[in-house]
PDB file of C-alpha atoms in Angstrom:
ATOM      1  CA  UNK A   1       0.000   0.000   0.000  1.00  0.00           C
ATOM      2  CA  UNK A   2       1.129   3.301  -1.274  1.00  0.00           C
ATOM      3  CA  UNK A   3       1.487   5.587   1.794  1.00  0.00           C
ATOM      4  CA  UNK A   4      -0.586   8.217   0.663  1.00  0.00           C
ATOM      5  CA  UNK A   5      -3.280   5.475  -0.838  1.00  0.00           C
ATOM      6  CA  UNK A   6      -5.162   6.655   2.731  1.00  0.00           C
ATOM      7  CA  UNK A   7      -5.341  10.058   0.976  1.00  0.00           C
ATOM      8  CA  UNK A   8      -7.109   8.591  -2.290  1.00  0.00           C
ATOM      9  CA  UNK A   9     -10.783   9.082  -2.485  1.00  0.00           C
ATOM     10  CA  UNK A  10     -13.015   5.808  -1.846  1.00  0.00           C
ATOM     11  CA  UNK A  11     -14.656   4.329  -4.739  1.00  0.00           C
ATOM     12  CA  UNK A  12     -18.403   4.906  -4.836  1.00  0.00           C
ATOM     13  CA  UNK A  13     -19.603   1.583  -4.325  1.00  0.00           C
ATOM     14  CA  UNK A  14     -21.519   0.725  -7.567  1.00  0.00           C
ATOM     15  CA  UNK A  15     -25.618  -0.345  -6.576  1.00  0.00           C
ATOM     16  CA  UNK A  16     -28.205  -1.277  -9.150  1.00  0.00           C
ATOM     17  CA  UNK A  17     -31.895   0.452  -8.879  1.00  0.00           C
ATOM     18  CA  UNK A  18     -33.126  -1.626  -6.262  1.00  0.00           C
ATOM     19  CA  UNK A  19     -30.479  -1.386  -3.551  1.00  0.00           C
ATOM     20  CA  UNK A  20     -30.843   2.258  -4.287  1.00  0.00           C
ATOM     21  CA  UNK A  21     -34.447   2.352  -3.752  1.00  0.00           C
ATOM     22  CA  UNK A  22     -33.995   0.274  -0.614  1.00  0.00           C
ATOM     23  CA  UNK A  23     -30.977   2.311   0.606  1.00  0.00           C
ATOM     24  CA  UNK A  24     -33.401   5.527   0.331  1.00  0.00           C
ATOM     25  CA  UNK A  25     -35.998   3.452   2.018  1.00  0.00           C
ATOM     26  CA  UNK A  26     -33.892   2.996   5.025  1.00  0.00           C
ATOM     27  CA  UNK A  27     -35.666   5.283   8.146  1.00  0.00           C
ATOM     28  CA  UNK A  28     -33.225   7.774  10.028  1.00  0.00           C
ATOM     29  CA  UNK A  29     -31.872   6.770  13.267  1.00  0.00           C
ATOM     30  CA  UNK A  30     -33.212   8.766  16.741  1.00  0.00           C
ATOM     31  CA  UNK A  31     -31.083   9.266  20.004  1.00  0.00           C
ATOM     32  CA  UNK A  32     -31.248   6.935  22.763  1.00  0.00           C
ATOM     33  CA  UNK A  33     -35.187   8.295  24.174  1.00  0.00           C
ATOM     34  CA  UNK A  34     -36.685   8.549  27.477  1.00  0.00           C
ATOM     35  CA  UNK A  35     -38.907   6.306  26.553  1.00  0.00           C
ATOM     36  CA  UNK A  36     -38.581   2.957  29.200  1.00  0.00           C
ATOM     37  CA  UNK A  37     -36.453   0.606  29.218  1.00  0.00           C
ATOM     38  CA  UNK A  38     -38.665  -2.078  28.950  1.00  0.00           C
ATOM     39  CA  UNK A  39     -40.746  -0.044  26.041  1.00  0.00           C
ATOM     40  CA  UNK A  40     -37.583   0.618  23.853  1.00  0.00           C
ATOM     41  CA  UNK A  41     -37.274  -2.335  21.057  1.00  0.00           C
ATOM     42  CA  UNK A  42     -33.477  -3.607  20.819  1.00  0.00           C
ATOM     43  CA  UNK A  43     -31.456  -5.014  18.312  1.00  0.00           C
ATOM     44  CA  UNK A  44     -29.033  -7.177  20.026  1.00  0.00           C
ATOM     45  CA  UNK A  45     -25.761  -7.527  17.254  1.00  0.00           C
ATOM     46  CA  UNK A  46     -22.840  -9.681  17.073  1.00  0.00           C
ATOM     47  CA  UNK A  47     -20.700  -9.928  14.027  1.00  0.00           C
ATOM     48  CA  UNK A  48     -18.021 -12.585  13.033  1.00  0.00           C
ATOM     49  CA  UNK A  49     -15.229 -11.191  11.159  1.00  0.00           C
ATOM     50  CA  UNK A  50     -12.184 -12.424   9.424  1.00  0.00           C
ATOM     51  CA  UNK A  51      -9.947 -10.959  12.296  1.00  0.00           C
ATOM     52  CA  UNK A  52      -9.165  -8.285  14.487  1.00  0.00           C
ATOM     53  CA  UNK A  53      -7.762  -5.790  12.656  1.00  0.00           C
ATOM     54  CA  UNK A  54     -10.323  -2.457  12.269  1.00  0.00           C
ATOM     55  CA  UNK A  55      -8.911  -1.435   8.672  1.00  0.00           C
ATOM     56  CA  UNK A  56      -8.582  -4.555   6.754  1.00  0.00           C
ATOM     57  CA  UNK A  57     -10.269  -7.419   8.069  1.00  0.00           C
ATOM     58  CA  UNK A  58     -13.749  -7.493   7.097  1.00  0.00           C
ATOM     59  CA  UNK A  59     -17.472  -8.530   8.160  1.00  0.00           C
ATOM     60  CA  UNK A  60     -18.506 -12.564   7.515  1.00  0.00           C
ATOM     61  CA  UNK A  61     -21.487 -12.741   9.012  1.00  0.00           C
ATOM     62  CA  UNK A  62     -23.956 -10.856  10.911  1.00  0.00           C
ATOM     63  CA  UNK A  63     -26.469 -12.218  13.430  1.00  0.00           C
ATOM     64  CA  UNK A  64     -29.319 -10.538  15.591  1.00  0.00           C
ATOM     65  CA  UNK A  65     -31.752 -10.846  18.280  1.00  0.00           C
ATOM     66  CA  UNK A  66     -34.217  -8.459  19.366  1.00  0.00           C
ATOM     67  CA  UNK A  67     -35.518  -7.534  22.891  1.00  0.00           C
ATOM     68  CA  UNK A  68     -39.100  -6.012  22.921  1.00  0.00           C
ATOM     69  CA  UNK A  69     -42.119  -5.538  25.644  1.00  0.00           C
ATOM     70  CA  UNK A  70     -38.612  -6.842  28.030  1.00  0.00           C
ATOM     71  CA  UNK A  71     -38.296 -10.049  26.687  1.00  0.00           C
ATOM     72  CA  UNK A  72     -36.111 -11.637  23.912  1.00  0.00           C
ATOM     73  CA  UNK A  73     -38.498 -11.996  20.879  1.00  0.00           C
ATOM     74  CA  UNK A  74     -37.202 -15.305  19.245  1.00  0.00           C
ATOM     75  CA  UNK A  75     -39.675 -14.540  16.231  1.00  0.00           C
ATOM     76  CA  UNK A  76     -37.426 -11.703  15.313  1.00  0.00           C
ATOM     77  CA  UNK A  77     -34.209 -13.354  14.644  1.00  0.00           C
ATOM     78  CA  UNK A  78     -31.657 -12.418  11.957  1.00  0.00           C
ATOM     79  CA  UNK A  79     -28.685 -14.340  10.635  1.00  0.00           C
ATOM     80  CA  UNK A  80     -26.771 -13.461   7.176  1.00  0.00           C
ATOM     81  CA  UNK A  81     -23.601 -15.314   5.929  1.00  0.00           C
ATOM     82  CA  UNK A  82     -21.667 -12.428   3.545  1.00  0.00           C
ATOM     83  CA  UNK A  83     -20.383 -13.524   0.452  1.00  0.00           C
ATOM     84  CA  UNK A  84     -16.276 -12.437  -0.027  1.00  0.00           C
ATOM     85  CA  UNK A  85     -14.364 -13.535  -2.488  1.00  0.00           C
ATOM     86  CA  UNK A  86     -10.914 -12.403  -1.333  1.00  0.00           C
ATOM     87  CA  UNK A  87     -10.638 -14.212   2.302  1.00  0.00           C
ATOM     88  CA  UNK A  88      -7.773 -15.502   3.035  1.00  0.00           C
ATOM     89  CA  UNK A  89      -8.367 -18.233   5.949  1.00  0.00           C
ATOM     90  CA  UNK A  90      -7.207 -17.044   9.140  1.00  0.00           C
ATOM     91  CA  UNK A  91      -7.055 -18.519  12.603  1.00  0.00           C
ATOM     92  CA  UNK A  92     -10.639 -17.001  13.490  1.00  0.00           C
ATOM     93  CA  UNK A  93     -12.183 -19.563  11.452  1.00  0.00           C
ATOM     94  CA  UNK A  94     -11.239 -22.003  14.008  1.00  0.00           C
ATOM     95  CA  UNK A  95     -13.483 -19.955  16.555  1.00  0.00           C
ATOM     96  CA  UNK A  96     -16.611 -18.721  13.951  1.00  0.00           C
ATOM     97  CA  UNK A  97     -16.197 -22.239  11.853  1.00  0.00           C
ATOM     98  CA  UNK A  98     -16.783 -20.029   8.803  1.00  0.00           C
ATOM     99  CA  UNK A  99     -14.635 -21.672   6.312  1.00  0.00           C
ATOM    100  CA  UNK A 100     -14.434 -21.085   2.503  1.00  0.00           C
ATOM    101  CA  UNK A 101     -17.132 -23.008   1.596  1.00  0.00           C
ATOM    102  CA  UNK A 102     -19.499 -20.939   3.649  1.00  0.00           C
ATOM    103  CA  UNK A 103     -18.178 -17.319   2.851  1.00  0.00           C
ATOM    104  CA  UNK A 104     -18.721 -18.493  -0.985  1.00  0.00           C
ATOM    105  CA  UNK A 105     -22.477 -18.927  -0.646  1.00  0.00           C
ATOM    106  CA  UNK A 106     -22.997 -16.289   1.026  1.00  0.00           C
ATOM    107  CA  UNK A 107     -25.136 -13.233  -0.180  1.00  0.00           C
ATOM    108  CA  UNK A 108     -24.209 -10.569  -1.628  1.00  0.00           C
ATOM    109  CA  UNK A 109     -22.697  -8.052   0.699  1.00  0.00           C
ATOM    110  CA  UNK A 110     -24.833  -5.262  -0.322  1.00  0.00           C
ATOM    111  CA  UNK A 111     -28.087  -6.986  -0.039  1.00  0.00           C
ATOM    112  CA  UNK A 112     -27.020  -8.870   3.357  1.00  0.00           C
ATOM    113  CA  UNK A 113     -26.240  -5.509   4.721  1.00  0.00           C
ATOM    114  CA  UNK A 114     -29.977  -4.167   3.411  1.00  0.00           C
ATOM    115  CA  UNK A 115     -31.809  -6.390   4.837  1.00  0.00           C
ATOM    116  CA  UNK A 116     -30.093  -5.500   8.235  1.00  0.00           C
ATOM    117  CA  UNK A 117     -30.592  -2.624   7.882  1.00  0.00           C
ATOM    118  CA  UNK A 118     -34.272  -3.020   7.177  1.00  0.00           C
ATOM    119  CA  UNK A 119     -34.211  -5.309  10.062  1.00  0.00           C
ATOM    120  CA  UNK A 120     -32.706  -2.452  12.658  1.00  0.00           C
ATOM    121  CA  UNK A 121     -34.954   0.297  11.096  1.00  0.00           C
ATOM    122  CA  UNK A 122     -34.610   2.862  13.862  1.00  0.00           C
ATOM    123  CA  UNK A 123     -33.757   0.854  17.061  1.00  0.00           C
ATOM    124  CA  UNK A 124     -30.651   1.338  18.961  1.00  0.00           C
ATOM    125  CA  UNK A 125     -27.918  -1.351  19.014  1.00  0.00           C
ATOM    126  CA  UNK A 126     -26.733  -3.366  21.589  1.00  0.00           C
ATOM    127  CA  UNK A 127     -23.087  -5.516  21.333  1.00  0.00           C
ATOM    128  CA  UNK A 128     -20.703  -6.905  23.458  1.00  0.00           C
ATOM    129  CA  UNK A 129     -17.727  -4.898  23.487  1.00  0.00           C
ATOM    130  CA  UNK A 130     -19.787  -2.596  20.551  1.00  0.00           C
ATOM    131  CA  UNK A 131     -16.918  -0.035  19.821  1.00  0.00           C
ATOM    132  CA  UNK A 132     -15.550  -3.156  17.604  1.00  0.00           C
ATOM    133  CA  UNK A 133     -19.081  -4.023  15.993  1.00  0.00           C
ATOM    134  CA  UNK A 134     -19.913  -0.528  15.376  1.00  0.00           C
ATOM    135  CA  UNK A 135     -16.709   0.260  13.320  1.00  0.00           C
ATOM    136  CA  UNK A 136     -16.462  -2.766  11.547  1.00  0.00           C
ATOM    137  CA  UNK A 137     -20.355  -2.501  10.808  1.00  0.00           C
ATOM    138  CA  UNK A 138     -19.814   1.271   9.901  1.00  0.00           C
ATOM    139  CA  UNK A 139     -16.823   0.421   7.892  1.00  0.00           C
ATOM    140  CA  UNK A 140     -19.147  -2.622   5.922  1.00  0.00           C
ATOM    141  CA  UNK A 141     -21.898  -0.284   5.022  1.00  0.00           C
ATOM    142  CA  UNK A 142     -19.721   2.583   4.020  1.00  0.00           C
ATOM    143  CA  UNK A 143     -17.769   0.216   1.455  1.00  0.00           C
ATOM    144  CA  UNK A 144     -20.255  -1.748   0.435  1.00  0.00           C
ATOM    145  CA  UNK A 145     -23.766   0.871   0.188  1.00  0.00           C
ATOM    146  CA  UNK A 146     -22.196   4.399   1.045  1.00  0.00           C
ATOM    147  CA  UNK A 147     -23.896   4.570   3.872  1.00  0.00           C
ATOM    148  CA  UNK A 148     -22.990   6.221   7.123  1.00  0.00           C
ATOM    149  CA  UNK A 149     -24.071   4.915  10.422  1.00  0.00           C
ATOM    150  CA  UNK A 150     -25.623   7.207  12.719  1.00  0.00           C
ATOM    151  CA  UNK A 151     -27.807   4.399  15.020  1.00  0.00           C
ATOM    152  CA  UNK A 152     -26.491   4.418  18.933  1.00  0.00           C
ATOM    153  CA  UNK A 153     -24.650   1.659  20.201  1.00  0.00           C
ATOM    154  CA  UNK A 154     -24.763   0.572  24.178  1.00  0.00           C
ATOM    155  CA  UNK A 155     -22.145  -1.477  24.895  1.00  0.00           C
ATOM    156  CA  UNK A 156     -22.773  -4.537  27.174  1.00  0.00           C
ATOM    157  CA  UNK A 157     -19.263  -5.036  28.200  1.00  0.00           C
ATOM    158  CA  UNK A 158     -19.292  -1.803  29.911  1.00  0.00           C
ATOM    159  CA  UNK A 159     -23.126  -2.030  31.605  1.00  0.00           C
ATOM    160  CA  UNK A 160     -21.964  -4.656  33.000  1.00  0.00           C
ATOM    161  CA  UNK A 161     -19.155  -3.946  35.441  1.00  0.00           C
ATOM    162  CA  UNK A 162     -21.348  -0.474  35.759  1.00  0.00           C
ATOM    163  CA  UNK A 163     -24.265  -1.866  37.047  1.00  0.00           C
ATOM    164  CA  UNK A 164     -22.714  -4.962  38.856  1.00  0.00           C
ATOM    165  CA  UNK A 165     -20.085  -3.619  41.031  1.00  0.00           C
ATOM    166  CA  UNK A 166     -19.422  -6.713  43.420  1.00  0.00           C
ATOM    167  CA  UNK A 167     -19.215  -8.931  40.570  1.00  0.00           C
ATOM    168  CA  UNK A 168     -15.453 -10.114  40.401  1.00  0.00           C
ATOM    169  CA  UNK A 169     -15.352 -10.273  36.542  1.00  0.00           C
ATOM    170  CA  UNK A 170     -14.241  -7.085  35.396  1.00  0.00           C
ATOM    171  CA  UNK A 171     -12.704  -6.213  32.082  1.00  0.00           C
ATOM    172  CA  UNK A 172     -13.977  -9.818  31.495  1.00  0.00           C
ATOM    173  CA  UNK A 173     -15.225 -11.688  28.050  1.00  0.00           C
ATOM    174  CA  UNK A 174     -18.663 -12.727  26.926  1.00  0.00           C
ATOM    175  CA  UNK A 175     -18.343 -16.013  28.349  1.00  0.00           C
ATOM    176  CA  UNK A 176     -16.660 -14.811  31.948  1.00  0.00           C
ATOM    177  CA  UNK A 177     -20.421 -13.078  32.453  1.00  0.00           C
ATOM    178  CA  UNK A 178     -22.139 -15.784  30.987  1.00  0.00           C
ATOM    179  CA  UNK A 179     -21.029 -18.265  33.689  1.00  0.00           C
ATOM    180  CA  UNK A 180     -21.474 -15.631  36.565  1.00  0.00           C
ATOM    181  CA  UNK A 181     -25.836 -15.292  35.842  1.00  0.00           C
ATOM    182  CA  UNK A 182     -25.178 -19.348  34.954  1.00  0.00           C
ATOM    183  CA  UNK A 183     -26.822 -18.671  31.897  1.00  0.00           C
ATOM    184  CA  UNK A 184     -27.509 -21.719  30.042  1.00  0.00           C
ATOM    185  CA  UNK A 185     -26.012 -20.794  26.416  1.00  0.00           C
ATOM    186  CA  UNK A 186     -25.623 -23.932  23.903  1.00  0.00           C
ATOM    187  CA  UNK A 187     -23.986 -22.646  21.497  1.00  0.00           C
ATOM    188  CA  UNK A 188     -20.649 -19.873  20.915  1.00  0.00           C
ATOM    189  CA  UNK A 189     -18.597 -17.932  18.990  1.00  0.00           C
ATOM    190  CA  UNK A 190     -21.126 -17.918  15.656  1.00  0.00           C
ATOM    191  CA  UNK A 191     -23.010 -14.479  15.211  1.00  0.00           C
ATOM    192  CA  UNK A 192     -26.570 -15.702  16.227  1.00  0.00           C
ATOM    193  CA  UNK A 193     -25.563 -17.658  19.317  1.00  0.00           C
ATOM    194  CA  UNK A 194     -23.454 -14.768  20.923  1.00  0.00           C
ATOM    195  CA  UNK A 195     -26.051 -12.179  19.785  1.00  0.00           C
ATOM    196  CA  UNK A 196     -28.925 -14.403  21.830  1.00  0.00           C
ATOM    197  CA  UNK A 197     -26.202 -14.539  24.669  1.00  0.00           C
ATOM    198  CA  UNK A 198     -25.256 -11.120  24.949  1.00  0.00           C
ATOM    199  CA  UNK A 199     -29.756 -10.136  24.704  1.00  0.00           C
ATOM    200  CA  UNK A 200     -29.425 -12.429  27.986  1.00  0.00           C
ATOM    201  CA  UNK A 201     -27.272 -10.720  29.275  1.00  0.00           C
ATOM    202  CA  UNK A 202     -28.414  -7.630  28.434  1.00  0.00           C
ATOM    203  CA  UNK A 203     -32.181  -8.341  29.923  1.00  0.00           C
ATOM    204  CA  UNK A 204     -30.574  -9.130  33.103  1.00  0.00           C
ATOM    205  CA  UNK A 205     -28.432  -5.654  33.204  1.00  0.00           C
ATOM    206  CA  UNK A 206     -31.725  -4.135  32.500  1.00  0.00           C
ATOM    207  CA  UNK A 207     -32.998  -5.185  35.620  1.00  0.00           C
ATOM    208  CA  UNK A 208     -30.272  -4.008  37.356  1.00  0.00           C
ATOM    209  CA  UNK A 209     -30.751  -0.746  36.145  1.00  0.00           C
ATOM    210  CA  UNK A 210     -34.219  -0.481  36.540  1.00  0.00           C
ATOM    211  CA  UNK A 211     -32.967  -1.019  40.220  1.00  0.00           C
ATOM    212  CA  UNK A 212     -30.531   1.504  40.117  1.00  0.00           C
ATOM    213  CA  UNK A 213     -33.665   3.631  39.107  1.00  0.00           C
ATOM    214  CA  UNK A 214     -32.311   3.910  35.452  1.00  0.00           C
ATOM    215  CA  UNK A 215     -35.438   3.241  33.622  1.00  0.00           C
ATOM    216  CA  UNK A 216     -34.393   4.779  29.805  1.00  0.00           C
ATOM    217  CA  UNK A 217     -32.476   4.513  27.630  1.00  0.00           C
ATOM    218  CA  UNK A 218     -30.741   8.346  27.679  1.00  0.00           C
ATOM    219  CA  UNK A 219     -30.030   8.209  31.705  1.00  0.00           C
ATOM    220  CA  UNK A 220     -28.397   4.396  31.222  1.00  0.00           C
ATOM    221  CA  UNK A 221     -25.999   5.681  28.156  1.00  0.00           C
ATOM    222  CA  UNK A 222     -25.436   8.828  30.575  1.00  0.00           C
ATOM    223  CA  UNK A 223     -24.490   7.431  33.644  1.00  0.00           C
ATOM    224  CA  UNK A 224     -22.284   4.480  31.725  1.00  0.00           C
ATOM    225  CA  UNK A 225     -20.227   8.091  30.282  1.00  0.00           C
ATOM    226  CA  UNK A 226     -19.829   9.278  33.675  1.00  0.00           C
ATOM    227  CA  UNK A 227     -18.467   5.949  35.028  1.00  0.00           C
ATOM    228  CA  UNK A 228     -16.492   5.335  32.115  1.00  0.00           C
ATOM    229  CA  UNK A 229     -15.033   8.893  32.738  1.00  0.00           C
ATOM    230  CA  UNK A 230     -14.055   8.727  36.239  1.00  0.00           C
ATOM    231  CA  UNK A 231     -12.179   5.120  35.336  1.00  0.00           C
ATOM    232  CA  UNK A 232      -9.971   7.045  32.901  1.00  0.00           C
ATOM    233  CA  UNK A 233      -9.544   9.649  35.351  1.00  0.00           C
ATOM    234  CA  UNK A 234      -8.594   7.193  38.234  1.00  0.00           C
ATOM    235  CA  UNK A 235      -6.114   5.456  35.413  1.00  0.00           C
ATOM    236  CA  UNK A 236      -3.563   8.386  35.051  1.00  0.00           C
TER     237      UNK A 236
END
């Protein structure tokens, strides 16, 4: 890579009439409301990638769960494999199990990443460790529809340290929280199975906060800044 290639403009991506019409389609995304916590409907969002890295590796597959009326509604369930036909196999595939085979029937990025989309409309996202989903998932969108990503992300990882302060699993993984609640999760480390974990998870936190008497969305996202704050603070 040259290095002033960063400087180059991106390619438009190229989108026949009907992802256009559907890309127009697409409803704008609100703040995080006042509206309850129990009212507000939630897309829960994990993605499997072909590795860590924020500026090359890319999005394989996306799955989502969605919490509504404060329960997980299984009838709204969304899984997409994304077709990419330069993958080189890495050792994530020994976590996700997506293997070539599977990323060549996949759909086509641009239409996978619609119908999420479609499937979000104007509901706030929730991920485990979300800074990572929300730039890769940003980053997907941008390439692949040239489309920016405005929806709010919560991010589990941090509610839950927040809003369980005797817990002795901070800073910890997916599966660290998992066995703490004794949640009984079948299945890891695809994109639906972590997304119905982390909704779990996330139902449970909600409870705490509703506790805590954070009962929206707006006050929860507010009082995670402040704690996340006064940790950097207390770091230096």
């Amino acid at each position: 890579m040259s290095l002033f290639s960063w400087l180059l403009p991106r390619k438009t991506p190229v989108l026949s009439l009907d992802q256009q019409q559907r890309l127009l389609q697409l409803p704008p995304a609100p703040g995080l409301g006042e509206a309850s916590l129990r009212s507000q409907r939630w897309v829960v969002v994990d993605l499997e990638t072909s590795g860590l890295n924020l500026n090359r590796d890319q999005v394989l597959s996306i799955g989502a769960m969605v919490i509504e009326d404060g329960a997980i509604d299984l009838g709204q369930a969304f899984e997409r494999t994304l077709l990419r036909t330069h993958n080189p196999l890495n050792p994530s595939v020994l976590l996700h199990g997506l293997g070539p085979e599977a990323i060549a029937a996949g759909c086509d990025p641009a239409d996978a990443l619609l119908d999420f989309m479609t499937f979000v409309g104007d509901s706030p996202l929730l991920a485990f460790h979300a800074p990572f989903d929300q730039h890769m998932l940003g980053r997907a969108l941008k390439d692949s529809l040239g489309y920016r990503l405005q929806h709010p992300f919560m991010d589990v990882a941090a509610l839950a340290p927040l809003l369980c302060p005797h817990a002795d699993v901070r800073d910890a993984g997916l599966d660290h929280w998992v066995r703490h609640f004794n949640l009984q999760v079948e299945d890891r480390h695809n994109a639906s199975a972590d997304a119905l974990a982390t909704a779990e998870l996330a139902l449970i936190l909600f409870s705490r906060a509703r506790a805590q008497h954070l009962d929206n969305p707006l006050a929860l996202q507010q009082r995670l800044n402040q704690w996340q704050r006064r940790k950097q603070m207390h770091s230096f």
